[in-house]
Coordinates of C-alpha atoms in Angstrom, one line a residue:
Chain A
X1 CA -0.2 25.5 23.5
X2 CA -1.8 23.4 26.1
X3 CA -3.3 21.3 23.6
X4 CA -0.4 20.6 21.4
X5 CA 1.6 19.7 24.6
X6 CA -1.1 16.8 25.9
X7 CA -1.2 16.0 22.5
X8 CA 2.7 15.4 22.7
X9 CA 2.6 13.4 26.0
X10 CA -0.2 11.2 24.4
X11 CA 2.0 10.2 21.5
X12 CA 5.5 9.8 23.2
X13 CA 3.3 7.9 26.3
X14 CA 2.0 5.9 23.6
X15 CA 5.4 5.2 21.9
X16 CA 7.0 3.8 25.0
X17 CA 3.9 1.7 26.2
X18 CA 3.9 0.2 22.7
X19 CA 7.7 -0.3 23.5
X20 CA 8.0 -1.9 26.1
X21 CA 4.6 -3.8 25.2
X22 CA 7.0 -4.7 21.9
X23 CA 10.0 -5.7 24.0
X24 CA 8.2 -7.5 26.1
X25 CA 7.1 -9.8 24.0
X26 CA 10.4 -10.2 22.2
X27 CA 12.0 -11.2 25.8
X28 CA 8.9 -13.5 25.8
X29 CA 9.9 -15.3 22.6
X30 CA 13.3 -15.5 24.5
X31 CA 12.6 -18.3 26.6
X32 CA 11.2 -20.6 23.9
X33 CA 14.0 -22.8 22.0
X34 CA 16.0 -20.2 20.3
X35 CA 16.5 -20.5 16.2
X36 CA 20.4 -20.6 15.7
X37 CA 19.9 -21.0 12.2
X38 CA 17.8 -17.9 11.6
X39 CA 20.4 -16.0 14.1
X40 CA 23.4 -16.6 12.0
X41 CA 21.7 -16.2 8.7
X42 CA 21.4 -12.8 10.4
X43 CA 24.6 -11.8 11.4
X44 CA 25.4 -13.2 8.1
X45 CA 23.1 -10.2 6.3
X46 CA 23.3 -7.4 8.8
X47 CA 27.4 -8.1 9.6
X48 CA 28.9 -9.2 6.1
X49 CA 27.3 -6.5 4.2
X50 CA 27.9 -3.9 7.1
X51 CA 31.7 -4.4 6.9
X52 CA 32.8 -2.6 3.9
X53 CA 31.0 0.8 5.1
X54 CA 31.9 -0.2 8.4
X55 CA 35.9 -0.1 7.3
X56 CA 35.2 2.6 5.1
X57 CA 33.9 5.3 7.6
X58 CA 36.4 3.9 10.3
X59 CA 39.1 4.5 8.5
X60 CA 38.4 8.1 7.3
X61 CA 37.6 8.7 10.5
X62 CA 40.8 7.9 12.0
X63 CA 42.7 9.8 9.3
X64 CA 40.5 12.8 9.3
X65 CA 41.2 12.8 13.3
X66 CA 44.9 12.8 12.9
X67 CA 45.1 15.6 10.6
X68 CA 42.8 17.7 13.5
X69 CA 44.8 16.8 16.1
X70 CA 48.1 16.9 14.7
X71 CA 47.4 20.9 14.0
X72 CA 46.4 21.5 17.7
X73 CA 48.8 19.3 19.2
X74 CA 51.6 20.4 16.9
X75 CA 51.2 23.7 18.9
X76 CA 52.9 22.5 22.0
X77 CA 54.6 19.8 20.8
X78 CA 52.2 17.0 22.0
X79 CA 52.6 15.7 18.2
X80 CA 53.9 12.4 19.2
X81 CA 50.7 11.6 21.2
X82 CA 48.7 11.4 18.1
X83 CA 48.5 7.6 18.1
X84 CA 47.1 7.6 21.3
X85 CA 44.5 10.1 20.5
X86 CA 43.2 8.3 17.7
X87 CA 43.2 5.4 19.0
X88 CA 41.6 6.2 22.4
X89 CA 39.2 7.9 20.2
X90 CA 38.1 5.3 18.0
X91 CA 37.9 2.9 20.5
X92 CA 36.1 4.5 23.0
X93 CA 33.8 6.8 21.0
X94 CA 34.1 6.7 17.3
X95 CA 34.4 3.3 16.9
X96 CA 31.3 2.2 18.3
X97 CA 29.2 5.2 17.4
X98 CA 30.4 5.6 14.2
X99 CA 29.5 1.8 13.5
X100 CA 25.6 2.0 15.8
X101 CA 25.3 4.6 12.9
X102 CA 26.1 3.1 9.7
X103 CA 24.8 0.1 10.8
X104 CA 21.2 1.9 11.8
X105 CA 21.5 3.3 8.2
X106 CA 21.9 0.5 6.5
X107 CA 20.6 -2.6 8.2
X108 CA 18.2 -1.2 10.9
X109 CA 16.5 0.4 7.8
X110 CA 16.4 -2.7 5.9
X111 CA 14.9 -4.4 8.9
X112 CA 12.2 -1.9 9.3
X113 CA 11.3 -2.1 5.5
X114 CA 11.4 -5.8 5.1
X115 CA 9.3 -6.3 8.3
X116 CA 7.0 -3.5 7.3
X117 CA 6.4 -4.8 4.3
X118 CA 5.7 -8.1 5.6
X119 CA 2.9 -6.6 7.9
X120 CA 1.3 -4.7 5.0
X121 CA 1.1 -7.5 3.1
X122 CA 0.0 -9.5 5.8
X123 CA 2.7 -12.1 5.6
X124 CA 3.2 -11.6 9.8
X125 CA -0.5 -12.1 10.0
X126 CA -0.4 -15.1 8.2
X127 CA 2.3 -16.3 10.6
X128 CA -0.1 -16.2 13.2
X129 CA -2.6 -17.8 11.5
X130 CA -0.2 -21.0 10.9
X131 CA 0.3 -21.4 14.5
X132 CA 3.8 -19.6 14.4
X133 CA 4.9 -16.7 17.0
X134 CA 5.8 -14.0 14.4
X135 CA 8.7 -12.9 17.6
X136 CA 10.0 -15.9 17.3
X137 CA 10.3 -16.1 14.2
X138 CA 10.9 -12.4 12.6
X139 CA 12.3 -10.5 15.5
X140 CA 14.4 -12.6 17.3
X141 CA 16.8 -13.6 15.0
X142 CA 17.2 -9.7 13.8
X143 CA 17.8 -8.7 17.3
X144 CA 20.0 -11.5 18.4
X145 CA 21.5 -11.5 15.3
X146 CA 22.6 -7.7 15.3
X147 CA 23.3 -7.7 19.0
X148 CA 26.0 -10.4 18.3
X149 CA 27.6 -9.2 15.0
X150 CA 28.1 -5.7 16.4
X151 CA 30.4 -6.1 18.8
X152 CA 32.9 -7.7 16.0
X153 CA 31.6 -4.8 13.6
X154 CA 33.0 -2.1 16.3
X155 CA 36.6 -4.1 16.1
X156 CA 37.1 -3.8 12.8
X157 CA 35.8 -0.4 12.5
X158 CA 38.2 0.9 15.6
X159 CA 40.7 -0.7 13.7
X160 CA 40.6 0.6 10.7
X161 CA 40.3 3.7 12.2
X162 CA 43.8 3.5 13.9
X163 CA 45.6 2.3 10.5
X164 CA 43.9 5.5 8.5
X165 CA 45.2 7.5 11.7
X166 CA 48.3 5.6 11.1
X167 CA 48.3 6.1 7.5
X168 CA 48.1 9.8 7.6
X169 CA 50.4 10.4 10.5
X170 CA 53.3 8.4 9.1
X171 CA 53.4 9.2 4.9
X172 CA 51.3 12.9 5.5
X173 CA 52.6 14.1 8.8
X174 CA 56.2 12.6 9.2
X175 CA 55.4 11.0 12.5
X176 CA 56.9 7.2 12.4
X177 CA 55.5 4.3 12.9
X178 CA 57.4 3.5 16.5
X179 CA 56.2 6.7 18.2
X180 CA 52.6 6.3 17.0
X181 CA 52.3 2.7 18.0
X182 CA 54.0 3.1 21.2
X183 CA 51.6 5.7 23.0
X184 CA 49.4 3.5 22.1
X185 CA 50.5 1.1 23.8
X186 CA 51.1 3.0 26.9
X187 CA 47.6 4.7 27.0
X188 CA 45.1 2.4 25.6
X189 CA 44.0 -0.2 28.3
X190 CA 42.4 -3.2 27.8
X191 CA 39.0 -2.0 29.4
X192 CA 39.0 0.9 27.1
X193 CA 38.7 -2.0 24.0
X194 CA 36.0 -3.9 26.2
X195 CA 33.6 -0.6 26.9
X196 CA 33.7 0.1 23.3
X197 CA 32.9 -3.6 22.6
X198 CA 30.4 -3.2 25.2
X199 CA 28.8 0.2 23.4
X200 CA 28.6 -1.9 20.0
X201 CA 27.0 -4.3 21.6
X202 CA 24.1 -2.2 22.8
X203 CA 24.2 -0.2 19.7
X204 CA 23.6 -3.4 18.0
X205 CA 20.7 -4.3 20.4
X206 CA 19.3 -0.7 20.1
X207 CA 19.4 -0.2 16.4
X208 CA 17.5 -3.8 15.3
X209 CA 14.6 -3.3 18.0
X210 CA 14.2 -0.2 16.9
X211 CA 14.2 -1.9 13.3
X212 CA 12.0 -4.4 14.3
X213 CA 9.5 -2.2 16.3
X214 CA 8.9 0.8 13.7
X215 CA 8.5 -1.9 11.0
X216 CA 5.8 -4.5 13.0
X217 CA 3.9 -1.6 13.6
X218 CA 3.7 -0.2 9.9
X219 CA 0.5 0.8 8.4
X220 CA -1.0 2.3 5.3
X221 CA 0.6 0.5 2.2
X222 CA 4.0 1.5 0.7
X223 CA 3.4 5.3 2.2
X224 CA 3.5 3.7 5.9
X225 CA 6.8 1.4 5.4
X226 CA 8.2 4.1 4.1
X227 CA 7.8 6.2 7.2
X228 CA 8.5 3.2 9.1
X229 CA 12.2 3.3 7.5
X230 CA 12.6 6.5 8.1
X231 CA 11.3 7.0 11.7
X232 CA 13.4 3.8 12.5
X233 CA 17.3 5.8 11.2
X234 CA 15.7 9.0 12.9
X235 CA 15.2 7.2 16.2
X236 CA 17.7 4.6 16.0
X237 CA 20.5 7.0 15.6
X238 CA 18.9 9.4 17.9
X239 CA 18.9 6.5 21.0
X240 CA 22.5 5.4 19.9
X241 CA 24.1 9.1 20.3
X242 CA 22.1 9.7 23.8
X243 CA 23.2 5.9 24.9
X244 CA 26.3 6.7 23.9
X245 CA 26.5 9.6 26.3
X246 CA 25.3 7.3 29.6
X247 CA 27.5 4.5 29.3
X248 CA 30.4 6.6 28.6
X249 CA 30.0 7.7 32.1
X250 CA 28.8 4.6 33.1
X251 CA 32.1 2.4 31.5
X252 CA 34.8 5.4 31.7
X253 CA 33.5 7.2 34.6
X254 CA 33.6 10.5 32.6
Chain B
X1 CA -20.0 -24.2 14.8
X2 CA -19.3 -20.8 15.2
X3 CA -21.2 -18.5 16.8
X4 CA -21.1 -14.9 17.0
X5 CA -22.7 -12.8 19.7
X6 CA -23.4 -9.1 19.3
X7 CA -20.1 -8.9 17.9
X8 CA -18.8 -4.7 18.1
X9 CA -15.5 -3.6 16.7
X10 CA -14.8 0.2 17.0
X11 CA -11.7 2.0 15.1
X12 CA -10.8 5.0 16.4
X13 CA -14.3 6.7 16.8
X14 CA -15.9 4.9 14.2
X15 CA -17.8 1.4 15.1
X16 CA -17.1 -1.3 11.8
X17 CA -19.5 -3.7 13.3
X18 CA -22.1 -3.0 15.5
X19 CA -24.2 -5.7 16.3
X20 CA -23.6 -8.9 14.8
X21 CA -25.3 -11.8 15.6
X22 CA -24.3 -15.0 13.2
X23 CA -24.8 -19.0 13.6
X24 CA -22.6 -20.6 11.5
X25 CA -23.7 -24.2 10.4
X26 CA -21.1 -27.0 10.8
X27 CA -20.0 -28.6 7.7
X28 CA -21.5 -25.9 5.1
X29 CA -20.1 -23.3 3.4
X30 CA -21.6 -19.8 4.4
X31 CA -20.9 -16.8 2.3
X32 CA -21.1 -13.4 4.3
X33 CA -21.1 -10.4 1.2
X34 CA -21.7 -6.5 1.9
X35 CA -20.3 -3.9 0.1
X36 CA -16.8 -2.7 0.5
X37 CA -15.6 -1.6 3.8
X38 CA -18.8 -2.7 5.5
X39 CA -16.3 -4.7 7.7
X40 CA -16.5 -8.2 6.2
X41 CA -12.5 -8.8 6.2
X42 CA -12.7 -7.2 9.9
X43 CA -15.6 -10.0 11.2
X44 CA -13.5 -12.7 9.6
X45 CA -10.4 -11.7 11.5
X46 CA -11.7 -11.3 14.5
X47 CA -13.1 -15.0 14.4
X48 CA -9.4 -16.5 13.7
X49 CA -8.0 -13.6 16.7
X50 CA -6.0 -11.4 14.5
X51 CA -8.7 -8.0 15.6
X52 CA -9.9 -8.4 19.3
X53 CA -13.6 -7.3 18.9
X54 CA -14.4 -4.5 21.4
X55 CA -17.3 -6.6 22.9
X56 CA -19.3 -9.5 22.3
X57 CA -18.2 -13.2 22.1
X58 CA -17.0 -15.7 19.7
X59 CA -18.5 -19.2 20.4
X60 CA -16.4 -21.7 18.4
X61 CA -17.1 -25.4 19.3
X62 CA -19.0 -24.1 22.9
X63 CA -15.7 -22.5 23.4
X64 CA -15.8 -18.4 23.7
X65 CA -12.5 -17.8 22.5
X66 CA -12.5 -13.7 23.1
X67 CA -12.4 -14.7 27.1
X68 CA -9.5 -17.2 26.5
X69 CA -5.8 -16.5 27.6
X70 CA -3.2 -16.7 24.8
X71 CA -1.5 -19.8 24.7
X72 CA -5.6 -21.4 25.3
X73 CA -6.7 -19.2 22.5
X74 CA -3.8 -20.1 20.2
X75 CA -4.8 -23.7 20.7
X76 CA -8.5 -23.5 20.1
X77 CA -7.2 -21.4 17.1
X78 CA -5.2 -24.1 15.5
X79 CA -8.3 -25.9 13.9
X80 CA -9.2 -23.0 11.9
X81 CA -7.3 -21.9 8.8
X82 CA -7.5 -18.5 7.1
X83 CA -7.0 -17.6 3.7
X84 CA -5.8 -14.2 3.0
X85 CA -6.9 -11.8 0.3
X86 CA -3.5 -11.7 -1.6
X87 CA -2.4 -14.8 -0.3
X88 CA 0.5 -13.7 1.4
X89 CA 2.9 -15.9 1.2
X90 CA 6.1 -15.2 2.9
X91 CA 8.3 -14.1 -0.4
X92 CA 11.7 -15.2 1.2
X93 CA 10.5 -18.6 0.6
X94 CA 9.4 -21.0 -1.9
X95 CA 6.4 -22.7 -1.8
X96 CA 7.3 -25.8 -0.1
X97 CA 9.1 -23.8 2.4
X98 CA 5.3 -22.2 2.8
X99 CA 3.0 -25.0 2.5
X100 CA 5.4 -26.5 4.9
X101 CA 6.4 -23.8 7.0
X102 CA 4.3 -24.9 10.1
X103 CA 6.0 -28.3 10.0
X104 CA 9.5 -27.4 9.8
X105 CA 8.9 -24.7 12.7
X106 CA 7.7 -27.9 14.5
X107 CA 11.5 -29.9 13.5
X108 CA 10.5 -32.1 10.9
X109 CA 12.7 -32.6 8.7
X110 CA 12.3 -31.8 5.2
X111 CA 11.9 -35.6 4.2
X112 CA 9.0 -36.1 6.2
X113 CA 7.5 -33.2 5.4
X114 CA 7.9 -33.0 0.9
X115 CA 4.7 -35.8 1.3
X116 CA 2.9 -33.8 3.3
X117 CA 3.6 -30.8 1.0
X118 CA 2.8 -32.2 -2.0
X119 CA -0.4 -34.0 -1.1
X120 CA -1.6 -30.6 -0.3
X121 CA -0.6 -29.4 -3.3
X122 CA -2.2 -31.8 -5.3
X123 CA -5.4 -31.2 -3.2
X124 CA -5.3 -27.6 -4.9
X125 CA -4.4 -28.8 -8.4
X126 CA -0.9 -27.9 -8.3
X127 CA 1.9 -30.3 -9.8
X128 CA 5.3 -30.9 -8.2
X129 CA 6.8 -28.6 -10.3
X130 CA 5.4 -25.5 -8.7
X131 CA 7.5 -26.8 -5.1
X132 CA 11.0 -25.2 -5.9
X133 CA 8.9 -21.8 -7.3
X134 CA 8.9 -18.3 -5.5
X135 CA 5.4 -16.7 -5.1
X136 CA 6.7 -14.5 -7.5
X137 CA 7.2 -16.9 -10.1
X138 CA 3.8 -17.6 -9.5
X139 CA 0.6 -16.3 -11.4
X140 CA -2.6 -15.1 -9.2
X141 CA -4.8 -18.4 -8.9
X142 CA -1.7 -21.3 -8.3
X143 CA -0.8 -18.0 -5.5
X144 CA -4.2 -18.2 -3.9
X145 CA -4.5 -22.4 -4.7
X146 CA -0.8 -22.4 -2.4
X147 CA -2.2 -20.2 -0.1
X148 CA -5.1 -22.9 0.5
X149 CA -2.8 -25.9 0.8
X150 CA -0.5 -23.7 3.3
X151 CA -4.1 -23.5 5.2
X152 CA -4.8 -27.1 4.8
X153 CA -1.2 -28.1 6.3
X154 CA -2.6 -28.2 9.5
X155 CA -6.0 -30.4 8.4
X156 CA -8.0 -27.8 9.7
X157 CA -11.9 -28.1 10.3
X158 CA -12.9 -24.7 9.7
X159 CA -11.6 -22.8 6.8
X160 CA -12.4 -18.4 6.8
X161 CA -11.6 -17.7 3.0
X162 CA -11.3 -13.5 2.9
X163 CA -11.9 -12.7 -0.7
X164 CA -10.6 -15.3 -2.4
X165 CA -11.2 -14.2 -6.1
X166 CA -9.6 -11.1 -5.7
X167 CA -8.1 -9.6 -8.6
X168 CA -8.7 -13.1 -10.6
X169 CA -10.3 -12.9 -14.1
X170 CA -13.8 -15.0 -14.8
X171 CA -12.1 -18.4 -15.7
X172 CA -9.6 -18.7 -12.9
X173 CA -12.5 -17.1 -10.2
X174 CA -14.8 -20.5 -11.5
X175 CA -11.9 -22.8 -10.6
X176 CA -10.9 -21.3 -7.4
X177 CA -14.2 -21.2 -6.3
X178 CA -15.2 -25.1 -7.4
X179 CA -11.8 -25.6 -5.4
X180 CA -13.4 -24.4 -2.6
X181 CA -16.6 -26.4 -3.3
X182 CA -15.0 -29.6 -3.4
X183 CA -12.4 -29.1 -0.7
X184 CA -15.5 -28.3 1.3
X185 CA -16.9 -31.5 0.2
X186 CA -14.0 -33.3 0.3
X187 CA -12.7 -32.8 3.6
X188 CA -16.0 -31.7 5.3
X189 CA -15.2 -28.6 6.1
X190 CA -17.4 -25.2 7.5
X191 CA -16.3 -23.1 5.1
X192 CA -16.5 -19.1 5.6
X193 CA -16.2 -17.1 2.6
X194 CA -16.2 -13.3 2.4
X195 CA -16.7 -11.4 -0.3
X196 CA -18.7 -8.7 -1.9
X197 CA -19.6 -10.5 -5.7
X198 CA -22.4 -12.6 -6.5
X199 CA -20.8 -15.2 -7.8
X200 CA -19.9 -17.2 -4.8
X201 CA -23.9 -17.7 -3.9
X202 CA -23.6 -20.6 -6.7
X203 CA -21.7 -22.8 -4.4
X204 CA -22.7 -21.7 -1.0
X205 CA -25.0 -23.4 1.5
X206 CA -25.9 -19.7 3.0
X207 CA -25.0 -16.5 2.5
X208 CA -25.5 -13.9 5.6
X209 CA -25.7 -10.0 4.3
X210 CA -23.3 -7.5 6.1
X211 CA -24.9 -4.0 6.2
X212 CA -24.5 -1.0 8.2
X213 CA -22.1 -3.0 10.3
X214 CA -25.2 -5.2 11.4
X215 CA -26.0 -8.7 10.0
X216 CA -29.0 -7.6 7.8
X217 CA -29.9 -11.0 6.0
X218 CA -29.2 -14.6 6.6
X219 CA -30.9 -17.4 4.5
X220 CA -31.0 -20.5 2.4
X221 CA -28.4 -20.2 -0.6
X222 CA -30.3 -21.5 -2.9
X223 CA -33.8 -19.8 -2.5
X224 CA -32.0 -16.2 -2.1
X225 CA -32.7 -15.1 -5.8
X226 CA -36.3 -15.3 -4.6
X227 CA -36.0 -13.7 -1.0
X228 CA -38.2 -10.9 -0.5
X229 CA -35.4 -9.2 1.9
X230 CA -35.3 -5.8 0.4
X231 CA -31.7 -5.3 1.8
X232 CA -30.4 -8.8 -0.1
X233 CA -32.9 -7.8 -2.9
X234 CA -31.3 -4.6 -3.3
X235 CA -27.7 -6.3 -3.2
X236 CA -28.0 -8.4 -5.4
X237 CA -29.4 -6.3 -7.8
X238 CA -26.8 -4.2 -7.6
X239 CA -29.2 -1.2 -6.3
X240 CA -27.8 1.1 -4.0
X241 CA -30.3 1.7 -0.8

């Protein structure tokens, strides 16, 4: 027992030296000149090809919402809030979380496997070799990149989660279109659209270092990256739902 | 010249190299063979600062670049160039984006570099129709010839080659390795070859033996067929001690 907990401590100590060691050096690779060209190419990849799923989930997830809270609402006739409800929702927690996590799936995963494979087949080595900071190069751009594209990924997807909610509340639950936009319009505040800008943002940030990190540190062949993609969704999404916890009390004082 | 000084590298609990001691002439090529996993591709990296031996130093040029900082190590570095195993060649881009790669980090534009690029190329045999090609597209040999003009970008005076005739048949092995020959020549070059065949004694200038993590053996090229070494003699014969 004793043993399997020092062993524990070892490896999470470990993990979060390597971190920060990791981070460090990406901060590092900061103050040099920074490559815009590499950056957008990257919001390019990791935005434009997130957007579809990004809509997609948003949107069920707006409508799906409705339908739940029309049935408990309906119960003391709090019906006509609905729009509110989803839209506070999406844009304060759904929105961004819902986004961190397809995102993590799809393009912190791809991060982890492209870098990995690049550092099993010794491509960031040879980098180095060249004269050429494999930070500066690789990781910044993905991280940047991501931590740019997200917040704009989190719009659309709080978005499309009010016009599902919309969707199903006006041609499925008989609610019009007036009453649902203006609760809206009474209860959502601007700063609730800036904190959940603010979450994507750090979801963004969270998700490609994570990507980043599991895959520079890959090892053992096509076995390793493998793991590497893996531990990088487990993790990722992991950090995004217990960030997402903190800076709701730290943006909406909950 | 590079010198190595009771050189240790430990993995975990298990030393690779324990002792090694190795001059390397200036201007030669030297060919360090031992069996596989005795450590050779470790010793190699270690001397371009990809592994960080455990102890010991690395004299390069009266410089000991294990007790430099980063940025002073990176520049003492820059005259050496490393070919990999495999090549690896970034497979986002094509090969003039990799043989140039250095130079367009540095903001040249692509004008000024495609010269550049191509004389290298040409220094490895390859024509200009290989430039617009992903490694890919590419077959083993013209992969490990780009890999070499990548290296020579940066008209480096000391070249570490880590297996170069990897996975080559006997044909294309012959011409990689008179490649290496007369880019040694050529350009004067110390040349560092690893590798764990025979065949690269025909155009070394010494060959040092990698054993038990120690160097075991290091001697005159040419008159090797005739040492009385028992370790090299035993190698080379393909006798397992």
């Amino acid at each position: 027992m004793l043993n399997t907990v020092g062993k524990t401590t070892v490896i999470v100590c470990t993990e979060i030296g390597r971190l920060s060691e990791f981070l460090w050096n990406v901060i590092r690779a900061c103050r040099t000149r920074l490559p815009f060209k590499k950056i957008c190419n990257q919001m390019n990849a990791i935005g434009i090809h997130s957007l579809a799923i990004t809509i997609v989930t948003g949107a069920f997830a707006g409508a799906v919402l409705a339908y739940q809270t029309y049935e408990g609402f309906k119960k003391f006739g709090g019906q006509d809030l609905l729009g509110a409800i989803v839209a506070l929702s999406m844009i304060r927690e759904l929105g961004p979380v819902f986004t961190g996590l397809m995102v993590t799936g799809r393009a912190g995963s791809s991060i982890a496997a492209e870098i990995g494979t690049m550092r099993i087949s010794e491509q960031i080595d040879a980098l180095k070799t060249i004269g050429i900071d494999p930070f500066r190069y690789l990781i910044v751009p993905r991280i940047i990149g991501s931590t740019l594209i997200m917040p704009f990924l989190t719009l659309f997807s709080m978005f499309a989660g009010i016009v599902g909610g919309y969707i199903v509340s006006t041609y499925a639950l008989g609610i019009p279109f007036d009453t649902y936009v203006s609760h809206i319009k009474e209860l959502v505040e601007p700063f609730d659209v800036i904190g959940g800008i603010i979450k994507g943002t750090v979801f963004g940030f969270v998700l490609s270092l994570i990507g980043c990190y599991k895959g520079y540190y890959a090892k053992d062949g096509a076995r390793g990256v493998g793991a590497a993609t893996t531990q990088s969704v487990v993790m990722g999404s992991i950090i995004i739902i217990i960030a997402n916890y903190f800076l709701a009390i730290i943006l909406f004082g909950i | 010249m590079i010198k190595l000084v009771k050189i240790r590298k430990k993995f975990d609990n298990r030393w690779v190299t324990k002792d090694v001691s190795l001059t390397i002439p200036k201007g030669k090529m030297t060919v360090i063979v031992g069996r596989s996993g005795e450590g050779k591709s470790v010793l190699l990296k270690q001397i371009i600062g990809l592994i960080k031996p455990t102890s010991g130093s690395i004299i390069i040029e009266n410089i000991d670049i294990t007790k430099l900082r980063k940025k002073e190590r990176t520049k003492a570095l820059s005259k050496i160039g490393y070919v990999f195993q495999f090549a690896a060649l970034l497979d986002s881009l094509t090969v003039f984006e990799n043989v140039g790669l250095p130079l367009i980090e540095k903001g040249y534009s692509r004008k000024e570099i495609l010269p550049i690029v191509t004389e290298k190329l040409e220094l490895v045999n390859l024509h200009q129709d290989t430039l617009y090609k992903y490694p890919s597209e590419l077959s083993g040999g013209m992969l490990k010839r780009v890999g070499l003009a990548r290296t020579l970008v940066h008209n480096p005076e000391i070249i570490l080659y880590d297996e170069p005739t990897t996975g080559l048949d006997p044909v294309t092995t012959r011409i990689v390795h008179e490649l290496m020959n007369t880019m040694q020549k050529k350009l004067n070059l110390t040349s560092v070859v690893v590798s764990h065949t025979v065949e690269a004694f025909k155009y070394a200038d010494y060959v040092a033996l990698l054993q038990d993590g120690e160097i075991k053996y290091f001697g005159d090229a040419h008159t090797i067929w005739e040492s009385k070494n028992p370790d090299i003699h035993n190698f080379i014969r393909g006798i397992s001690s």
